[in-house]
Amino acid sequence: SSAANSSGSVWRRWDPHVHPPETVLNDQYQGWEEFLCEVEGHADVKVMGVTDYMSISGYSRLRQHRYAGRISNIELLLPNLEFRIAPPSQKATAVNLHILVSPDDPEHEQKILNALSRLHWEYDGEPYSCLPDQLRALGRAVQPEIADDRAALAEGTLQFKADFTKLR
């Protein structure tokens, strides 16, 4: 038996669904410092899925903090993209779907962004892609009175429903 296997199983605690600060529709923190301290306070968590709605902006920012020496207790960060998919359920609400992406490919962030740009939702005859500027434009198309970028992004995110067959 090899030395690697002599101790038996090694258990790691995972938290695959963590919304960081500035998450559209689910920002629960007063800022990044509070969040980073919270993550660092959970030394037993080794793998974390950084969750946002159709976005990896929080994941990308958290990776930068990790490279700068923060959250050293986390051995693996995973991008977790949360979608609302069409068609809606029998209760007329969209179903949530999570996609966890392997970070093994050094170009994984760019590949995710490329894939998001190919997803579209049509509103009033216009197609909108699943990127932040397009989601803001969708939000403003639905509610023209929205002036704030964050509110427009939130509204666009609420409106965008990925088609499951295209998402797949």
XYZ file of N, CA and C in Angstrom, residues 24-138:
345
model
N -25.956 39.857 -7.601
C -27.251 40.374 -8.033
C -28.336 39.523 -7.383
N -29.317 40.144 -6.809
C -30.489 39.534 -6.183
C -30.218 38.890 -4.830
N -28.970 38.833 -4.366
C -28.713 38.136 -3.100
C -27.445 38.650 -2.414
N -27.303 39.952 -2.270
C -26.130 40.530 -1.610
C -26.409 40.617 -0.108
N -25.725 39.793 0.666
C -25.974 39.710 2.106
C -24.853 40.315 2.948
N -23.902 41.002 2.313
C -22.744 41.502 3.043
C -22.610 43.013 2.904
N -21.893 43.598 3.850
C -21.634 45.032 3.828
C -20.417 45.375 2.974
N -19.786 44.378 2.418
C -18.619 44.601 1.569
C -17.710 43.383 1.556
N -16.640 43.507 0.791
C -15.741 42.377 0.607
C -14.953 42.025 1.862
N -14.550 43.003 2.639
C -13.761 42.701 3.840
C -14.572 41.852 4.818
N -15.823 42.204 5.033
C -16.683 41.403 5.912
C -16.799 39.968 5.394
N -16.995 39.833 4.105
C -17.132 38.505 3.490
C -15.849 37.692 3.632
N -14.712 38.311 3.324
C -13.429 37.602 3.408
C -13.168 37.119 4.833
N -13.452 37.948 5.813
C -13.275 37.545 7.217
C -14.206 36.390 7.571
N -15.430 36.420 7.059
C -16.388 35.333 7.295
C -15.857 34.015 6.721
N -15.351 34.048 5.498
C -14.815 32.839 4.862
C -13.591 32.346 5.636
N -12.719 33.256 6.004
C -11.509 32.868 6.743
C -11.844 32.320 8.119
N -12.996 32.670 8.663
C -13.418 32.169 9.962
C -13.932 30.741 9.928
N -14.080 30.184 8.764
C -14.546 28.798 8.607
C -13.396 27.945 8.081
N -12.429 27.690 8.940
C -11.224 26.972 8.537
C -11.511 25.552 8.073
N -12.659 24.989 8.481
C -12.978 23.619 8.094
C -13.470 23.504 6.652
N -13.906 24.604 6.045
C -14.363 24.573 4.654
C -13.149 24.658 3.741
N -13.027 23.684 2.852
C -11.867 23.613 1.965
C -12.199 23.891 0.506
N -13.463 23.666 0.125
C -13.894 23.881 -1.256
C -15.138 24.762 -1.220
N -15.145 25.780 -2.077
C -16.262 26.716 -2.071
C -16.729 26.986 -3.498
N -18.046 26.856 -3.712
C -18.660 27.244 -4.972
C -19.126 28.683 -4.863
N -18.565 29.550 -5.686
C -18.875 30.978 -5.645
C -20.041 31.215 -6.603
N -21.208 31.504 -6.020
C -22.466 31.510 -6.749
C -22.924 32.913 -7.100
N -23.327 33.075 -8.352
C -23.966 34.306 -8.790
C -24.939 33.947 -9.902
N -25.855 34.841 -10.149
C -26.869 34.622 -11.173
C -26.299 34.946 -12.546
N -26.056 33.908 -13.336
C -25.604 34.038 -14.726
C -24.350 34.906 -14.847
N -23.473 34.801 -13.886
C -22.293 35.660 -13.846
C -21.158 34.975 -13.086
N -19.936 35.381 -13.424
C -18.771 34.919 -12.659
C -18.000 36.099 -12.075
N -18.620 37.271 -12.015
C -17.892 38.446 -11.532
C -17.438 38.279 -10.086
N -18.291 37.736 -9.218
C -17.890 37.505 -7.828
C -16.793 36.456 -7.731
N -16.902 35.410 -8.524
C -15.870 34.361 -8.565
C -14.527 34.961 -8.987
N -14.531 35.753 -10.046
C -13.289 36.351 -10.547
C -12.664 37.259 -9.496
N -13.486 38.030 -8.831
C -12.965 38.949 -7.802
C -12.424 38.161 -6.609
N -13.111 37.103 -6.213
C -12.639 36.300 -5.088
C -11.331 35.592 -5.427
N -11.178 35.160 -6.652
C -9.899 34.567 -7.084
C -8.758 35.575 -6.916
N -9.015 36.836 -7.251
C -7.989 37.871 -7.088
C -7.609 38.029 -5.619
N -8.596 38.018 -4.745
C -8.306 38.104 -3.304
C -7.495 36.893 -2.848
N -7.833 35.727 -3.362
C -7.115 34.501 -2.991
C -5.652 34.574 -3.447
N -5.430 35.051 -4.678
C -4.051 35.196 -5.174
C -3.273 36.230 -4.370
N -3.978 37.177 -3.763
C -3.337 38.211 -2.936
C -3.096 37.733 -1.509
N -3.447 36.464 -1.212
C -3.145 35.894 0.098
C -4.323 35.743 1.038
N -5.509 36.155 0.633
C -6.681 36.003 1.499
C -7.287 34.610 1.308
N -8.185 34.235 2.171
C -8.921 32.959 2.202
C -8.023 31.747 1.913
N -6.865 31.716 2.553
C -5.916 30.616 2.308
C -6.444 29.268 2.781
N -7.496 29.275 3.601
C -8.099 28.019 4.040
C -8.851 27.322 2.905
N -9.224 28.046 1.872
C -9.950 27.467 0.754
C -8.949 26.875 -0.233
N -9.045 25.561 -0.424
C -8.130 24.868 -1.331
C -8.605 24.914 -2.778
N -9.922 25.045 -2.984
C -10.466 25.032 -4.340
C -11.684 25.939 -4.419
N -11.661 26.863 -5.365
C -12.816 27.712 -5.676
C -13.429 27.214 -6.972
N -14.760 27.107 -6.972
C -15.484 26.683 -8.166
C -16.465 27.766 -8.577
N -16.505 28.147 -9.851
C -17.564 29.044 -10.279
C -18.889 28.283 -10.301
N -19.919 28.868 -9.703
C -21.255 28.275 -9.656
C -22.214 29.292 -10.268
N -22.663 29.016 -11.474
C -23.574 29.917 -12.177
C -25.000 29.443 -11.943
N -25.813 30.336 -11.410
C -27.208 30.020 -11.131
C -28.076 30.625 -12.230
N -28.915 29.782 -12.820
C -29.808 30.199 -13.896
C -31.248 29.942 -13.497
N -32.123 30.710 -14.077
C -33.550 30.402 -14.068
C -33.834 29.947 -15.487
N -34.393 28.753 -15.603
C -34.559 28.202 -16.941
C -36.014 28.203 -17.383
N -36.201 28.254 -18.685
C -37.515 28.153 -19.310
C -37.629 26.747 -19.903
N -38.770 26.162 -20.022
C -40.058 26.756 -19.702
C -40.305 26.745 -18.199
N -41.206 27.620 -17.747
C -41.515 27.658 -16.314
C -42.197 26.377 -15.853
N -42.194 26.158 -14.573
C -42.829 24.979 -13.986
C -44.349 25.123 -14.022
N -45.055 24.116 -13.539
C -46.520 24.157 -13.506
C -47.035 25.308 -12.638
N -46.220 25.765 -11.706
C -46.621 26.883 -10.847
C -46.301 28.223 -11.505
N -45.910 28.188 -12.778
C -45.601 29.392 -13.567
C -44.360 30.121 -13.072
N -43.483 29.414 -12.412
C -42.213 30.020 -12.016
C -41.078 29.263 -12.686
N -40.017 29.981 -12.989
C -38.863 29.341 -13.608
C -38.168 28.445 -12.588
N -37.514 27.433 -13.087
C -36.789 26.484 -12.248
C -35.339 26.945 -12.145
N -34.770 26.885 -10.944
C -33.361 27.236 -10.766
C -32.482 26.058 -11.148
N -31.367 26.366 -11.782
C -30.393 25.370 -12.197
C -29.015 25.930 -11.881
N -28.149 25.091 -11.333
C -26.783 25.517 -11.017
C -25.795 24.762 -11.886
N -24.811 25.483 -12.388
C -23.740 24.866 -13.161
C -22.428 25.173 -12.454
N -21.776 24.123 -11.963
C -20.457 24.265 -11.362
C -19.436 23.927 -12.432
N -18.443 24.795 -12.599
C -17.463 24.651 -13.669
C -16.102 24.322 -13.071
N -15.431 23.367 -13.679
C -14.082 23.028 -13.239
C -13.132 24.181 -13.560
N -12.319 24.584 -12.593
C -11.351 25.650 -12.840
C -10.008 25.127 -13.358
N -9.940 23.857 -13.736
C -8.670 23.262 -14.172
C -8.105 23.912 -15.434
N -8.968 24.324 -16.345
C -8.513 24.976 -17.571
C -8.110 26.411 -17.239
N -6.884 26.815 -17.538
C -6.458 28.190 -17.225
C -7.325 29.255 -17.906
N -7.994 28.895 -18.985
C -8.851 29.829 -19.726
C -10.324 29.677 -19.366
N -10.635 29.015 -18.226
C -12.035 28.718 -17.917
C -12.900 29.961 -17.779
N -12.377 31.040 -17.242
C -13.195 32.248 -17.087
C -13.597 32.813 -18.447
N -12.652 32.899 -19.373
C -12.972 33.419 -20.704
C -13.931 32.487 -21.426
N -13.770 31.185 -21.252
C -14.675 30.232 -21.896
C -16.094 30.345 -21.331
N -16.206 30.610 -20.049
C -17.532 30.816 -19.448
C -18.172 32.069 -20.046
N -17.411 33.158 -20.123
C -17.944 34.403 -20.686
C -18.358 34.213 -22.145
N -17.562 33.467 -22.902
C -17.920 33.185 -24.294
C -19.240 32.426 -24.364
N -19.397 31.442 -23.496
C -20.637 30.656 -23.484
C -21.820 31.531 -23.086
N -21.644 32.404 -22.086
C -22.732 33.287 -21.669
C -23.152 34.233 -22.797
N -22.190 34.643 -23.606
C -22.520 35.558 -24.708
C -23.366 34.873 -25.781
N -23.330 33.543 -25.829
C -24.107 32.803 -26.826
C -25.522 32.466 -26.355
N -25.822 32.681 -25.075
C -27.175 32.472 -24.570
C -27.990 33.741 -24.805
N -29.210 33.583 -25.279
C -30.041 34.756 -25.576
C -31.446 34.595 -25.025
N -32.041 35.741 -24.722
C -33.442 35.830 -24.312
C -34.036 36.958 -25.129
N -35.207 36.732 -25.676
C -35.836 37.749 -26.505
C -36.914 38.494 -25.723
N -36.889 39.803 -25.860
C -37.928 40.638 -25.258
C -38.341 41.689 -26.284
N -39.615 41.771 -26.548
C -40.168 42.762 -27.466
C -39.464 42.721 -28.827
N -39.170 41.502 -29.285
C -38.549 41.313 -30.592
C -37.048 41.516 -30.648
N -36.430 41.849 -29.517
C -34.985 42.084 -29.467
C -34.279 40.974 -28.692
N -33.166 40.447 -29.224
C -32.402 39.440 -28.464
C -31.418 40.123 -27.506
N -31.289 39.547 -26.322
C -30.340 40.032 -25.315
C -29.482 38.861 -24.889
N -28.169 39.052 -24.861
C -27.286 37.974 -24.422
C -27.187 37.974 -22.902
N -26.519 36.982 -22.384
C -26.430 36.777 -20.942
C -25.136 37.373 -20.376
N -24.807 38.580 -20.793
C -23.651 39.302 -20.268
C -24.164 40.556 -19.557
N -23.422 41.054 -18.579
C -23.926 42.155 -17.745
C -24.459 43.364 -18.508
N -23.765 43.835 -19.547
C -24.256 45.020 -20.262
C -25.578 44.729 -20.969
N -25.729 43.513 -21.480
C -26.968 43.131 -22.145
C -28.096 42.899 -21.138
N -27.768 42.363 -19.968
C -28.782 42.177 -18.927
C -29.278 43.528 -18.417
N -28.361 44.505 -18.299
C -28.783 45.860 -17.914
C -29.706 46.456 -18.985
N -29.348 46.252 -20.254
C -30.180 46.760 -21.350
C -31.558 46.101 -21.327
N -31.609 44.811 -21.052
C -32.890 44.106 -20.935
C -33.706 44.694 -19.787
